[in-house]
Amino acid sequence: KEDEGSKDEL
Amino acid sequence: MNIFRLAGDLSHLLAIILLLIKIWKTRSCAGISGKSQILFAVVYVSRYLDLVTTFISLYNTLMKLVFITSSFATLYLMYVKFKATYDHNHDSFRIEFLLLPCFVLALLINASFTPLEVLWTFSIYLEAVAILPQLFLVSKTGEAESITSHYLFALGSYRALYLLNWIYRYYAEGHYDLIAIFAGAIQTILYCDFFYLYITKVLKGKKLQLPA
């Protein structure tokens, strides 16, 4: 995924 | 991390703790859908595979481990330790009708066609509908114990708070993830009927009983 922003979410 | 995200995570954690307390204290898993709990375990395992590939933060790692461990602990309590109290007959939702469509949808609509990303997307879609067997069980028996109601309220609030987190992140950081937002909205909508009953009945000290 280009945008890793959502991966820090649970 | 913003206040909505933190509140969402804490609400999720509270839900899991409430469920474990309910089963442990009453020595019974009556009224709890094992099917939903199986789906949640599938959700956590398929979403948190990045535990072994990417380190994000200590908080992130710990919470993921707590969610995975507690979901397997719940399954153990339901299917092994307190198996005799498990409500087989009412918990008749066919989970393959959720698992298969979610998997196909994840294969079709994802951010990138890689195993980890498809499984992450699958877990997002599956989580949105994983509560259906539980809601189905409540509707079949027509009632829920108050602690089960608190559990469902905390679990439903968690994604609703994430929706606020995503709105906040869109304005504050320009970040958004359409897959998560779409699934999160569906997930929250599924709880609306329950939220209404919870606020109008359980909070007024009455038992959650569906109108006949």
Short mmCIF file of C-alpha atoms in Angstrom, two decimals:
data_model
loop_
_atom_site.label_atom_id
_atom_site.label_comp_id
_atom_site.label_asym_id
_atom_site.label_seq_id
_atom_site.Cartn_x
_atom_site.Cartn_y
_atom_site.Cartn_z
CA LYS A 1 0.00 0.00 0.00
CA GLU A 2 1.41 3.40 -0.96
CA ASP A 3 -0.27 5.15 1.93
CA GLU A 4 0.77 3.42 5.13
CA GLY A 5 -1.40 5.74 7.23
CA SER A 6 -4.20 3.24 7.75
CA LYS A 7 -1.83 0.47 8.82
CA ASP A 8 -1.03 2.13 12.14
CA GLU A 9 -4.73 1.73 12.95
CA LEU A 10 -6.17 -1.36 14.55
CA MET B 1 -3.16 9.27 17.27
CA ASN B 2 -6.07 11.55 18.08
CA ILE B 3 -8.71 11.47 20.79
CA PHE B 4 -11.31 9.67 18.62
CA ARG B 5 -8.86 6.96 17.63
CA LEU B 6 -7.75 6.44 21.24
CA ALA B 7 -11.35 6.38 22.47
CA GLY B 8 -12.17 3.88 19.72
CA ASP B 9 -9.33 1.57 20.70
CA LEU B 10 -10.23 1.79 24.39
CA SER B 11 -13.85 1.05 23.58
CA HIS B 12 -12.73 -1.99 21.57
CA LEU B 13 -10.56 -3.13 24.46
CA LEU B 14 -13.41 -2.58 26.93
CA ALA B 15 -15.74 -4.69 24.75
CA ILE B 16 -13.32 -7.60 24.76
CA ILE B 17 -12.77 -7.36 28.53
CA LEU B 18 -16.53 -7.17 29.17
CA LEU B 19 -17.08 -10.30 27.13
CA LEU B 20 -14.36 -12.24 28.95
CA ILE B 21 -15.70 -11.05 32.34
CA LYS B 22 -19.25 -12.06 31.40
CA ILE B 23 -18.19 -15.57 30.44
CA TRP B 24 -15.83 -15.99 33.38
CA LYS B 25 -18.11 -14.61 36.12
CA THR B 26 -21.29 -16.35 34.98
CA ARG B 27 -19.33 -19.49 33.99
CA SER B 28 -21.47 -19.41 30.88
CA CYS B 29 -21.39 -18.21 27.30
CA ALA B 30 -25.16 -18.29 26.89
CA GLY B 31 -26.35 -15.55 24.56
CA ILE B 32 -22.94 -15.16 22.91
CA SER B 33 -22.51 -16.17 19.28
CA GLY B 34 -19.53 -18.47 18.81
CA LYS B 35 -19.87 -17.82 15.07
CA SER B 36 -19.21 -14.10 15.54
CA GLN B 37 -16.27 -14.91 17.80
CA ILE B 38 -14.80 -17.22 15.15
CA LEU B 39 -15.17 -14.44 12.58
CA PHE B 40 -13.43 -11.94 14.88
CA ALA B 41 -10.52 -14.36 15.36
CA VAL B 42 -10.26 -14.68 11.55
CA VAL B 43 -10.37 -10.87 11.29
CA TYR B 44 -7.53 -10.33 13.76
CA VAL B 45 -5.30 -13.05 12.36
CA SER B 46 -5.71 -11.95 8.73
CA ARG B 47 -5.28 -8.26 9.58
CA TYR B 48 -2.37 -8.48 11.98
CA LEU B 49 -0.06 -10.64 9.86
CA ASP B 50 2.05 -7.48 9.55
CA LEU B 51 3.09 -8.07 13.17
CA VAL B 52 5.90 -10.20 11.77
CA THR B 53 6.80 -7.91 8.86
CA THR B 54 6.45 -4.32 10.07
CA PHE B 55 7.04 -2.64 13.41
CA ILE B 56 4.84 0.42 13.83
CA SER B 57 4.92 1.19 17.55
CA LEU B 58 4.93 -0.59 20.88
CA TYR B 59 1.30 0.46 21.39
CA ASN B 60 0.36 -0.98 17.99
CA THR B 61 2.14 -4.28 18.60
CA LEU B 62 0.75 -4.71 22.12
CA MET B 63 -2.84 -3.97 21.10
CA LYS B 64 -2.64 -6.38 18.16
CA LEU B 65 -1.31 -9.11 20.45
CA VAL B 66 -4.06 -8.40 23.00
CA PHE B 67 -6.77 -8.61 20.33
CA ILE B 68 -5.45 -11.86 18.86
CA THR B 69 -4.83 -13.50 22.25
CA SER B 70 -8.16 -12.45 23.76
CA SER B 71 -10.13 -13.64 20.75
CA PHE B 72 -8.55 -17.09 21.03
CA ALA B 73 -9.11 -17.05 24.79
CA THR B 74 -12.79 -16.32 24.13
CA LEU B 75 -12.99 -19.20 21.65
CA TYR B 76 -11.32 -21.50 24.17
CA LEU B 77 -13.83 -20.51 26.88
CA MET B 78 -16.77 -21.00 24.52
CA TYR B 79 -15.79 -24.16 22.70
CA VAL B 80 -13.78 -25.98 25.37
CA LYS B 81 -14.14 -24.79 28.96
CA PHE B 82 -17.79 -23.75 29.01
CA LYS B 83 -18.86 -25.73 25.96
CA ALA B 84 -21.94 -27.09 27.77
CA THR B 85 -23.40 -23.57 28.10
CA TYR B 86 -22.92 -22.68 24.44
CA ASP B 87 -26.19 -21.97 22.70
CA HIS B 88 -25.72 -24.18 19.61
CA ASN B 89 -29.33 -24.25 18.50
CA HIS B 90 -29.83 -20.50 18.30
CA ASP B 91 -26.38 -19.77 16.88
CA SER B 92 -27.27 -21.09 13.45
CA PHE B 93 -25.96 -18.34 11.18
CA ARG B 94 -24.01 -19.77 8.23
CA ILE B 95 -20.65 -17.97 8.35
CA GLU B 96 -19.54 -19.19 4.93
CA PHE B 97 -22.13 -16.75 3.53
CA LEU B 98 -20.01 -13.96 5.03
CA LEU B 99 -16.51 -15.42 4.63
CA LEU B 100 -16.73 -16.21 0.92
CA PRO B 101 -18.25 -12.93 -0.34
CA CYS B 102 -15.81 -10.91 1.78
CA PHE B 103 -12.88 -12.85 0.35
CA VAL B 104 -14.08 -12.46 -3.23
CA LEU B 105 -14.68 -8.75 -2.66
CA ALA B 106 -11.17 -8.41 -1.20
CA LEU B 107 -9.74 -10.08 -4.32
CA LEU B 108 -11.65 -7.64 -6.52
CA ILE B 109 -11.45 -4.36 -4.60
CA ASN B 110 -8.14 -3.73 -2.82
CA ALA B 111 -5.37 -1.15 -2.76
CA SER B 112 -2.81 -3.54 -4.24
CA PHE B 113 -3.00 -7.17 -5.28
CA THR B 114 -0.48 -8.68 -2.83
CA PRO B 115 -1.22 -11.47 -0.30
CA LEU B 116 -0.85 -9.22 2.77
CA GLU B 117 -2.90 -6.41 1.28
CA VAL B 118 -5.69 -8.73 0.09
CA LEU B 119 -5.85 -10.36 3.54
CA TRP B 120 -5.86 -6.94 5.22
CA THR B 121 -8.74 -5.86 2.96
CA PHE B 122 -10.55 -9.16 3.60
CA SER B 123 -10.28 -8.56 7.34
CA ILE B 124 -11.72 -5.05 6.96
CA TYR B 125 -14.71 -6.34 4.96
CA LEU B 126 -15.22 -9.31 7.28
CA GLU B 127 -15.08 -7.18 10.43
CA ALA B 128 -17.88 -5.01 9.02
CA VAL B 129 -20.28 -7.97 9.01
CA ALA B 130 -18.77 -10.23 11.71
CA ILE B 131 -21.36 -9.12 14.27
CA LEU B 132 -24.29 -10.39 12.17
CA PRO B 133 -24.36 -13.91 13.74
CA GLN B 134 -24.46 -12.22 17.19
CA LEU B 135 -27.29 -9.87 16.22
CA PHE B 136 -29.05 -12.85 14.62
CA LEU B 137 -28.72 -14.79 17.89
CA VAL B 138 -30.13 -11.88 19.91
CA SER B 139 -33.04 -11.56 17.49
CA LYS B 140 -33.73 -15.31 17.68
CA THR B 141 -33.79 -15.45 21.46
CA GLY B 142 -35.46 -12.02 21.61
CA GLU B 143 -33.30 -10.76 24.49
CA ALA B 144 -29.79 -10.16 25.78
CA GLU B 145 -28.31 -10.06 29.27
CA SER B 146 -27.30 -6.55 30.30
CA ILE B 147 -23.56 -7.32 30.26
CA THR B 148 -23.95 -8.72 26.73
CA SER B 149 -25.68 -5.45 25.81
CA HIS B 150 -22.81 -3.42 27.28
CA TYR B 151 -20.38 -5.58 25.31
CA LEU B 152 -22.27 -4.95 22.06
CA PHE B 153 -22.51 -1.23 22.77
CA ALA B 154 -18.76 -0.92 23.39
CA LEU B 155 -18.00 -3.01 20.30
CA GLY B 156 -20.31 -0.93 18.11
CA SER B 157 -19.01 2.37 19.50
CA TYR B 158 -15.46 1.43 18.57
CA ARG B 159 -16.01 1.66 14.81
CA ALA B 160 -18.29 4.68 15.18
CA LEU B 161 -15.40 6.44 16.98
CA TYR B 162 -13.06 5.33 14.19
CA LEU B 163 -15.39 7.07 11.72
CA LEU B 164 -14.87 10.31 13.68
CA ASN B 165 -11.12 9.57 13.67
CA TRP B 166 -11.19 9.24 9.87
CA ILE B 167 -13.12 12.50 9.47
CA TYR B 168 -10.57 14.18 11.75
CA ARG B 169 -7.62 12.67 9.86
CA TYR B 170 -9.05 13.76 6.53
CA TYR B 171 -9.17 17.38 7.65
CA ALA B 172 -6.03 17.38 9.83
CA GLU B 173 -3.70 15.20 7.73
CA GLY B 174 -5.41 14.82 4.35
CA HIS B 175 -5.33 11.09 5.02
CA TYR B 176 -8.18 8.82 4.03
CA ASP B 177 -8.66 5.16 3.11
CA LEU B 178 -11.86 4.58 1.19
CA ILE B 179 -11.94 0.82 1.86
CA ALA B 180 -11.74 1.30 5.63
CA ILE B 181 -14.21 4.20 5.60
CA PHE B 182 -16.76 2.33 3.47
CA ALA B 183 -16.55 -0.86 5.57
CA GLY B 184 -16.51 1.11 8.84
CA ALA B 185 -19.69 2.94 7.83
CA ILE B 186 -21.46 -0.36 7.02
CA GLN B 187 -20.22 -1.83 10.31
CA THR B 188 -21.58 1.11 12.30
CA ILE B 189 -24.91 1.12 10.43
CA LEU B 190 -25.45 -2.56 11.36
CA TYR B 191 -25.40 -1.55 15.04
CA CYS B 192 -27.86 1.34 14.72
CA ASP B 193 -30.95 -0.68 15.60
CA PHE B 194 -29.13 -2.13 18.59
CA PHE B 195 -27.87 1.33 19.69
CA TYR B 196 -31.47 2.55 19.68
CA LEU B 197 -32.64 -0.34 21.88
CA TYR B 198 -29.62 0.06 24.17
CA ILE B 199 -30.26 3.75 24.76
CA THR B 200 -34.04 3.46 25.13
CA LYS B 201 -34.04 0.29 27.27
CA VAL B 202 -30.75 -0.82 28.83
CA LEU B 203 -29.66 2.64 29.97
CA LYS B 204 -33.05 3.01 31.69
CA GLY B 205 -32.38 -0.13 33.69
CA LYS B 206 -34.53 -2.43 31.61
CA LYS B 207 -33.45 -5.67 30.05
CA LEU B 208 -32.83 -5.66 26.34
CA GLN B 209 -35.90 -7.37 25.01
CA LEU B 210 -37.01 -7.21 21.43
CA PRO B 211 -40.64 -6.36 20.75
CA ALA B 212 -42.54 -9.57 20.00
#
